[in-house]
Amino acid sequence: MSKRAEAEELASSVPSVPYVAGTWDTAKAAGTFDVIDPVTERVLATVTEADAADVDLAVSAGHSALDGGEWGRMDGAARGVLLGRLADLLDSRAEDFANLESLEVGKPGIEPRVIDLPQAVQTFRHYAGWADKIEGRTIPTPGYMGRKTLSYTVRRPIGVVAAITPWNSPTMIGSWKIAPALAAGCAVVLKPAEDAPLTSLLLARLIHEAGFPPGAFSVLPGRGATTGNLLIEHPGVDKISFTGSPETGRVVATAAVKGFRPTTLELGGKSPQIVFADADLDAAADGVALGIFANQGQVCAAGSRILVARSVYGEFVDRLVARAEAAVLGDPFDQGTTMGALINAKQLERVARYIRIGRDEGARLVAGGGRPDRSGYFIEPTLFADASNDMTIAREEIFGPVGTIIAFDTDDDAVALANDSDFALAATLWTSDLTRAHSVAQRVQAGAVAVNGWSPLDPRLPWGGSKLSGHGRELGRAGIEANTEEKTVTVVL
Ligand code: ADP
């Protein structure tokens, strides 16, 4: 059987119903939605949409698990064992997950194999190690009415965490939210994106198999405006962790504010990739191309503003164009494919619209811009040169394989251009000058800066942005802090 046929079979055998309170809710006749293959435009699976009763049940099962339930009684070491088991299970099924993710997202097979799955497995392993190391502090205090005092803090799980994920990297981004929350002892209710919910539904099976008690984890497939909205409005949700567009992020933040609930919001970017004249231009061109074309540019950290020193501008643009022209668009399951399809027709229309705007605004189209003559939501890797930072294609997040190339003169210009953006998520610098690398890294507004590489991911490193890119940090110690609250205890001795 071909890999595609295997993946399609897996897609049709994944549980297509909500996983709530430790069981799959197969009984009720509720609404459904179709998951479409972005490459063939055929239906991969029809999934039951979680309704208000499911949302209610998942949230209350989370509270029951925490308040006196088996999950709440487990100590950190026991939670760590379960997370370790989950990491092992995911590792052993990595090939299935990679195929399923390629199928539902339309990304070339190599990407989930070298990025998403290894990252997700490492994230669960990383937090398996954290679960028994969540510590408080003792704080010296001067005393109370002449008596000595002992003050200390403990970190308590924040409660029931609603995790809302996007469709671009569902397994990896899901792990970024699920693993730290479970390590901290929270209950998690996951609402995966309607365009690509299948890997998350398969993950529920592994979480069940790993032995997490009922209610510790639920998955609610459904559309954003229905299931997602019910979840963010639910008064029983204690924290919302969201990755997606700024528009939806604003809806999530507003709902959270109404209930005084904390949020972690990761809302994408317009990340600069700065190529200095002293950079290794071949290595930089490889990295910059990866930064804008990986996952068809549908990456929150996509390096979509390419700032290039004027003295090497021409030669660098040529190198980048050569990389764009070398891309092989096709079925992610075909040997040799380096670029897949966009997620859906709406996304295709959005990207095509930005390409039209780029032309209309007078940027010079130097690569791509068109669509191959075939089924699927494909668009060519596209580069606009001689652009300026005030053009729409330099200001708005396109979420597609469209790079906007802008020239700069001095380091100060580069920093000013980089920071002249509504977003501040990530940045990459390409230079062989150590002083320049460190000094620009300090000055660029971004949650994460990579020098001579594109956004190296690692679960130990905090991740998140500011401005329209959102707030809060995921991963590393920050992931634990974001899912716990410090409680102070003072004992008058
Ligand atoms: P996109 O437009 O690219 O799908 P979104 O930011 O809308 O990106 O989607 C990210 C996630 O947010 C998805 O899981 C989606 O279902 C969810 N979502 C969309 N709208 C809402 C909403 N009103 N309330 C809660 N979740 C939502």
mmCIF file of N, CA, C and O in Angstrom, residues 167 270 292-299 302 304 329 339-361 365 367-372 377-384 392-393 396-404:
data_model
loop_
_atom_site.group_PDB
_atom_site.id
_atom_site.type_symbol
_atom_site.label_atom_id
_atom_site.label_comp_id
_atom_site.label_asym_id
_atom_site.label_seq_id
_atom_site.Cartn_x
_atom_site.Cartn_y
_atom_site.Cartn_z
ATOM 1 N N TRP A 167 -4.076 25.090 12.620
ATOM 2 C CA TRP A 167 -3.992 23.908 11.760
ATOM 3 C C TRP A 167 -2.594 23.702 11.175
ATOM 4 O O TRP A 167 -2.312 22.688 10.596
ATOM 5 N N LYS A 270 5.338 39.149 11.457
ATOM 6 C CA LYS A 270 5.843 39.603 10.153
ATOM 7 C C LYS A 270 7.346 39.660 10.363
ATOM 8 O O LYS A 270 7.971 40.726 10.345
ATOM 9 N N ILE A 292 10.936 31.323 4.933
ATOM 10 C CA ILE A 292 9.707 31.852 4.336
ATOM 11 C C ILE A 292 8.900 30.781 3.596
ATOM 12 O O ILE A 292 7.685 30.911 3.442
ATOM 13 N N PHE A 293 9.551 29.697 3.188
ATOM 14 C CA PHE A 293 8.806 28.709 2.387
ATOM 15 C C PHE A 293 8.410 27.438 3.152
ATOM 16 O O PHE A 293 7.581 26.664 2.672
ATOM 17 N N ALA A 294 9.016 27.174 4.316
ATOM 18 C CA ALA A 294 8.653 25.955 5.061
ATOM 19 C C ALA A 294 7.153 25.973 5.356
ATOM 20 O O ALA A 294 6.592 27.037 5.648
ATOM 21 N N ASN A 295 6.539 24.821 5.246
ATOM 22 C CA ASN A 295 5.087 24.683 5.477
ATOM 23 C C ASN A 295 4.301 25.705 4.644
ATOM 24 O O ASN A 295 3.313 26.277 5.096
ATOM 25 N N GLN A 296 4.825 25.953 3.422
ATOM 26 C CA GLN A 296 4.187 26.880 2.482
ATOM 27 C C GLN A 296 4.017 28.280 3.085
ATOM 28 O O GLN A 296 3.059 28.999 2.776
ATOM 29 N N GLY A 297 4.937 28.617 4.009
ATOM 30 C CA GLY A 297 4.878 29.946 4.628
ATOM 31 C C GLY A 297 3.798 30.071 5.690
ATOM 32 O O GLY A 297 3.596 31.148 6.249
ATOM 33 N N GLN A 298 3.138 28.973 5.978
ATOM 34 C CA GLN A 298 2.034 29.017 6.957
ATOM 35 C C GLN A 298 2.594 28.728 8.350
ATOM 36 O O GLN A 298 2.283 27.716 8.977
ATOM 37 N N VAL A 299 3.445 29.601 8.788
ATOM 38 C CA VAL A 299 4.171 29.427 10.048
ATOM 39 C C VAL A 299 4.120 30.759 10.780
ATOM 40 O O VAL A 299 4.363 31.802 10.166
ATOM 41 N N ALA A 302 7.224 32.680 10.369
ATOM 42 C CA ALA A 302 7.744 32.791 9.001
ATOM 43 C C ALA A 302 8.505 34.111 8.837
ATOM 44 O O ALA A 302 8.036 35.172 9.248
ATOM 45 N N SER A 304 8.981 36.637 6.838
ATOM 46 C CA SER A 304 8.375 37.142 5.611
ATOM 47 C C SER A 304 8.919 38.499 5.174
ATOM 48 O O SER A 304 8.705 38.915 4.052
ATOM 49 N N LEU A 329 6.699 21.692 -6.316
ATOM 50 C CA LEU A 329 5.360 21.650 -5.742
ATOM 51 C C LEU A 329 4.715 20.316 -6.082
ATOM 52 O O LEU A 329 4.826 19.855 -7.217
ATOM 53 N N MET A 339 7.445 21.223 -1.632
ATOM 54 C CA MET A 339 6.432 22.182 -1.209
ATOM 55 C C MET A 339 5.046 21.630 -1.475
ATOM 56 O O MET A 339 4.777 21.137 -2.579
ATOM 57 N N GLY A 340 4.189 21.706 -0.461
ATOM 58 C CA GLY A 340 2.841 21.169 -0.604
ATOM 59 C C GLY A 340 1.830 22.258 -0.917
ATOM 60 O O GLY A 340 2.158 23.263 -1.552
ATOM 61 N N ALA A 341 0.608 22.027 -0.437
ATOM 62 C CA ALA A 341 -0.493 22.938 -0.750
ATOM 63 C C ALA A 341 -0.830 23.806 0.462
ATOM 64 O O ALA A 341 -0.499 23.453 1.590
ATOM 65 N N LEU A 342 -1.503 24.910 0.202
ATOM 66 C CA LEU A 342 -2.051 25.713 1.303
ATOM 67 C C LEU A 342 -3.230 24.944 1.896
ATOM 68 O O LEU A 342 -3.758 24.023 1.283
ATOM 69 N N ILE A 343 -3.654 25.374 3.079
ATOM 70 C CA ILE A 343 -4.601 24.555 3.833
ATOM 71 C C ILE A 343 -5.989 24.482 3.207
ATOM 72 O O ILE A 343 -6.630 23.442 3.215
ATOM 73 N N ASN A 344 -6.470 25.585 2.638
ATOM 74 C CA ASN A 344 -7.841 25.559 2.106
ATOM 75 C C ASN A 344 -8.027 26.659 1.049
ATOM 76 O O ASN A 344 -7.128 27.473 0.810
ATOM 77 N N ALA A 345 -9.199 26.649 0.453
ATOM 78 C CA ALA A 345 -9.476 27.585 -0.647
ATOM 79 C C ALA A 345 -9.439 29.026 -0.153
ATOM 80 O O ALA A 345 -8.978 29.928 -0.855
ATOM 81 N N LYS A 346 -9.887 29.241 1.085
ATOM 82 C CA LYS A 346 -9.921 30.602 1.635
ATOM 83 C C LYS A 346 -8.495 31.145 1.785
ATOM 84 O O LYS A 346 -8.209 32.294 1.459
ATOM 85 N N GLN A 347 -7.614 30.274 2.255
ATOM 86 C CA GLN A 347 -6.216 30.675 2.440
ATOM 87 C C GLN A 347 -5.562 30.963 1.082
ATOM 88 O O GLN A 347 -4.789 31.905 0.931
ATOM 89 N N LEU A 348 -5.910 30.134 0.095
ATOM 90 C CA LEU A 348 -5.377 30.335 -1.257
ATOM 91 C C LEU A 348 -5.812 31.702 -1.787
ATOM 92 O O LEU A 348 -5.005 32.465 -2.339
ATOM 93 N N GLU A 349 -7.069 32.012 -1.590
ATOM 94 C CA GLU A 349 -7.596 33.299 -2.077
ATOM 95 C C GLU A 349 -6.904 34.462 -1.349
ATOM 96 O O GLU A 349 -6.542 35.469 -1.944
ATOM 97 N N ARG A 350 -6.679 34.264 -0.036
ATOM 98 C CA ARG A 350 -6.022 35.311 0.756
ATOM 99 C C ARG A 350 -4.608 35.581 0.228
ATOM 100 O O ARG A 350 -4.208 36.719 0.011
ATOM 101 N N VAL A 351 -3.861 34.495 -0.011
ATOM 102 C CA VAL A 351 -2.474 34.654 -0.465
ATOM 103 C C VAL A 351 -2.456 35.273 -1.867
ATOM 104 O O VAL A 351 -1.674 36.187 -2.148
ATOM 105 N N ALA A 352 -3.363 34.797 -2.731
ATOM 106 C CA ALA A 352 -3.420 35.339 -4.100
ATOM 107 C C ALA A 352 -3.748 36.838 -4.061
ATOM 108 O O ALA A 352 -3.219 37.628 -4.851
ATOM 109 N N ARG A 353 -4.622 37.203 -3.114
ATOM 110 C CA ARG A 353 -4.995 38.623 -2.992
ATOM 111 C C ARG A 353 -3.778 39.462 -2.602
ATOM 112 O O ARG A 353 -3.529 40.524 -3.167
ATOM 113 N N TYR A 354 -2.975 38.954 -1.660
ATOM 114 C CA TYR A 354 -1.780 39.710 -1.262
ATOM 115 C C TYR A 354 -0.783 39.806 -2.426
ATOM 116 O O TYR A 354 -0.081 40.810 -2.564
ATOM 117 N N ILE A 355 -0.731 38.774 -3.249
ATOM 118 C CA ILE A 355 0.184 38.844 -4.406
ATOM 119 C C ILE A 355 -0.299 39.937 -5.364
ATOM 120 O O ILE A 355 0.502 40.727 -5.880
ATOM 121 N N ARG A 356 -1.597 40.026 -5.537
ATOM 122 C CA ARG A 356 -2.145 41.101 -6.393
ATOM 123 C C ARG A 356 -1.816 42.479 -5.792
ATOM 124 O O ARG A 356 -1.395 43.391 -6.493
ATOM 125 N N ILE A 357 -1.962 42.562 -4.472
ATOM 126 C CA ILE A 357 -1.679 43.848 -3.807
ATOM 127 C C ILE A 357 -0.202 44.212 -3.984
ATOM 128 O O ILE A 357 0.137 45.363 -4.286
ATOM 129 N N GLY A 358 0.689 43.230 -3.842
ATOM 130 C CA GLY A 358 2.126 43.470 -4.006
ATOM 131 C C GLY A 358 2.434 44.036 -5.389
ATOM 132 O O GLY A 358 3.187 45.017 -5.535
ATOM 133 N N ARG A 359 1.823 43.432 -6.409
ATOM 134 C CA ARG A 359 2.020 43.939 -7.783
ATOM 135 C C ARG A 359 1.484 45.357 -7.899
ATOM 136 O O ARG A 359 2.140 46.247 -8.449
ATOM 137 N N ASP A 360 0.247 45.554 -7.383
ATOM 138 C CA ASP A 360 -0.387 46.876 -7.513
ATOM 139 C C ASP A 360 0.413 47.959 -6.796
ATOM 140 O O ASP A 360 0.420 49.114 -7.222
ATOM 141 N N GLU A 361 1.044 47.571 -5.686
ATOM 142 C CA GLU A 361 1.800 48.578 -4.931
ATOM 143 C C GLU A 361 3.157 48.869 -5.563
ATOM 144 O O GLU A 361 3.902 49.728 -5.080
ATOM 145 N N LEU A 365 8.018 41.685 -8.793
ATOM 146 C CA LEU A 365 7.850 40.233 -8.639
ATOM 147 C C LEU A 365 9.048 39.523 -9.276
ATOM 148 O O LEU A 365 9.256 39.640 -10.477
ATOM 149 N N ALA A 367 9.962 36.112 -8.350
ATOM 150 C CA ALA A 367 9.768 34.663 -8.389
ATOM 151 C C ALA A 367 8.304 34.351 -8.112
ATOM 152 O O ALA A 367 7.658 35.026 -7.303
ATOM 153 N N GLY A 368 7.802 33.323 -8.784
ATOM 154 C CA GLY A 368 6.466 32.801 -8.501
ATOM 155 C C GLY A 368 5.350 33.748 -8.863
ATOM 156 O O GLY A 368 5.385 34.433 -9.881
ATOM 157 N N GLY A 369 4.355 33.743 -7.995
ATOM 158 C CA GLY A 369 3.211 34.630 -8.211
ATOM 159 C C GLY A 369 2.009 33.917 -8.809
ATOM 160 O O GLY A 369 0.896 34.436 -8.771
ATOM 161 N N GLY A 370 2.240 32.721 -9.349
ATOM 162 C CA GLY A 370 1.137 32.031 -10.024
ATOM 163 C C GLY A 370 0.746 30.734 -9.329
ATOM 164 O O GLY A 370 1.203 30.429 -8.226
ATOM 165 N N ARG A 371 -0.123 29.988 -10.032
ATOM 166 C CA ARG A 371 -0.592 28.713 -9.496
ATOM 167 C C ARG A 371 -0.318 27.620 -10.505
ATOM 168 O O ARG A 371 -0.512 27.811 -11.701
ATOM 169 N N PRO A 372 0.115 26.440 -10.070
ATOM 170 C CA PRO A 372 0.275 25.342 -11.027
ATOM 171 C C PRO A 372 -1.102 24.861 -11.494
ATOM 172 O O PRO A 372 -2.088 25.025 -10.769
ATOM 173 N N TYR A 377 -4.817 23.255 -3.343
ATOM 174 C CA TYR A 377 -4.690 24.683 -3.052
ATOM 175 C C TYR A 377 -3.226 25.118 -3.139
ATOM 176 O O TYR A 377 -2.642 25.591 -2.170
ATOM 177 N N PHE A 378 -2.639 24.917 -4.298
ATOM 178 C CA PHE A 378 -1.212 25.211 -4.483
ATOM 179 C C PHE A 378 -0.996 26.650 -4.932
ATOM 180 O O PHE A 378 -1.786 27.206 -5.692
ATOM 181 N N ILE A 379 0.114 27.186 -4.477
ATOM 182 C CA ILE A 379 0.550 28.486 -5.005
ATOM 183 C C ILE A 379 2.078 28.464 -5.059
ATOM 184 O O ILE A 379 2.719 27.835 -4.206
ATOM 185 N N GLU A 380 2.641 29.125 -6.043
ATOM 186 C CA GLU A 380 4.101 29.081 -6.191
ATOM 187 C C GLU A 380 4.799 29.882 -5.099
ATOM 188 O O GLU A 380 4.264 30.897 -4.645
ATOM 189 N N PRO A 381 6.012 29.454 -4.712
ATOM 190 C CA PRO A 381 6.797 30.289 -3.798
ATOM 191 C C PRO A 381 7.077 31.614 -4.491
ATOM 192 O O PRO A 381 7.498 31.650 -5.650
ATOM 193 N N THR A 382 6.805 32.683 -3.784
ATOM 194 C CA THR A 382 6.763 33.999 -4.411
ATOM 195 C C THR A 382 7.690 34.980 -3.692
ATOM 196 O O THR A 382 7.736 34.997 -2.457
ATOM 197 N N LEU A 383 8.408 35.782 -4.473
ATOM 198 C CA LEU A 383 9.287 36.797 -3.881
ATOM 199 C C LEU A 383 9.041 38.142 -4.549
ATOM 200 O O LEU A 383 8.975 38.235 -5.780
ATOM 201 N N PHE A 384 8.901 39.153 -3.731
ATOM 202 C CA PHE A 384 8.837 40.533 -4.217
ATOM 203 C C PHE A 384 10.116 41.245 -3.807
ATOM 204 O O PHE A 384 10.460 41.262 -2.624
ATOM 205 N N THR A 392 1.747 47.135 1.941
ATOM 206 C CA THR A 392 0.882 46.179 2.645
ATOM 207 C C THR A 392 1.574 44.826 2.799
ATOM 208 O O THR A 392 1.453 44.171 3.848
ATOM 209 N N ILE A 393 2.316 44.399 1.760
ATOM 210 C CA ILE A 393 2.952 43.082 1.819
ATOM 211 C C ILE A 393 4.124 43.045 2.805
ATOM 212 O O ILE A 393 4.671 41.989 3.086
ATOM 213 N N GLU A 396 1.367 43.356 6.647
ATOM 214 C CA GLU A 396 0.338 42.410 7.095
ATOM 215 C C GLU A 396 0.829 40.976 6.979
ATOM 216 O O GLU A 396 1.566 40.645 6.052
ATOM 217 N N GLU A 397 0.379 40.154 7.900
ATOM 218 C CA GLU A 397 0.783 38.747 7.857
ATOM 219 C C GLU A 397 0.016 38.051 6.740
ATOM 220 O O GLU A 397 -1.212 38.045 6.736
ATOM 221 N N ILE A 398 0.744 37.470 5.798
ATOM 222 C CA ILE A 398 0.105 36.836 4.641
ATOM 223 C C ILE A 398 -0.197 35.367 4.950
ATOM 224 O O ILE A 398 -1.192 34.827 4.549
ATOM 225 N N PHE A 399 0.647 34.743 5.720
ATOM 226 C CA PHE A 399 0.535 33.322 6.069
ATOM 227 C C PHE A 399 0.531 32.450 4.807
ATOM 228 O O PHE A 399 -0.321 31.600 4.592
ATOM 229 N N GLY A 400 1.532 32.722 3.968
ATOM 230 C CA GLY A 400 1.709 31.967 2.740
ATOM 231 C C GLY A 400 3.149 32.152 2.288
ATOM 232 O O GLY A 400 3.905 32.921 2.895
ATOM 233 N N PRO A 401 3.543 31.475 1.184
ATOM 234 C CA PRO A 401 4.949 31.497 0.772
ATOM 235 C C PRO A 401 5.315 32.751 -0.012
ATOM 236 O O PRO A 401 5.679 32.672 -1.197
ATOM 237 N N VAL A 402 5.180 33.901 0.618
ATOM 238 C CA VAL A 402 5.422 35.173 -0.063
ATOM 239 C C VAL A 402 6.428 35.984 0.747
ATOM 240 O O VAL A 402 6.136 36.409 1.866
ATOM 241 N N GLY A 403 7.611 36.182 0.175
ATOM 242 C CA GLY A 403 8.657 36.945 0.853
ATOM 243 C C GLY A 403 8.766 38.337 0.263
ATOM 244 O O GLY A 403 8.708 38.519 -0.959
ATOM 245 N N THR A 404 8.919 39.326 1.127
ATOM 246 C CA THR A 404 9.039 40.712 0.700
ATOM 247 C C THR A 404 10.469 41.159 0.991
ATOM 248 O O THR A 404 10.888 41.151 2.154
#
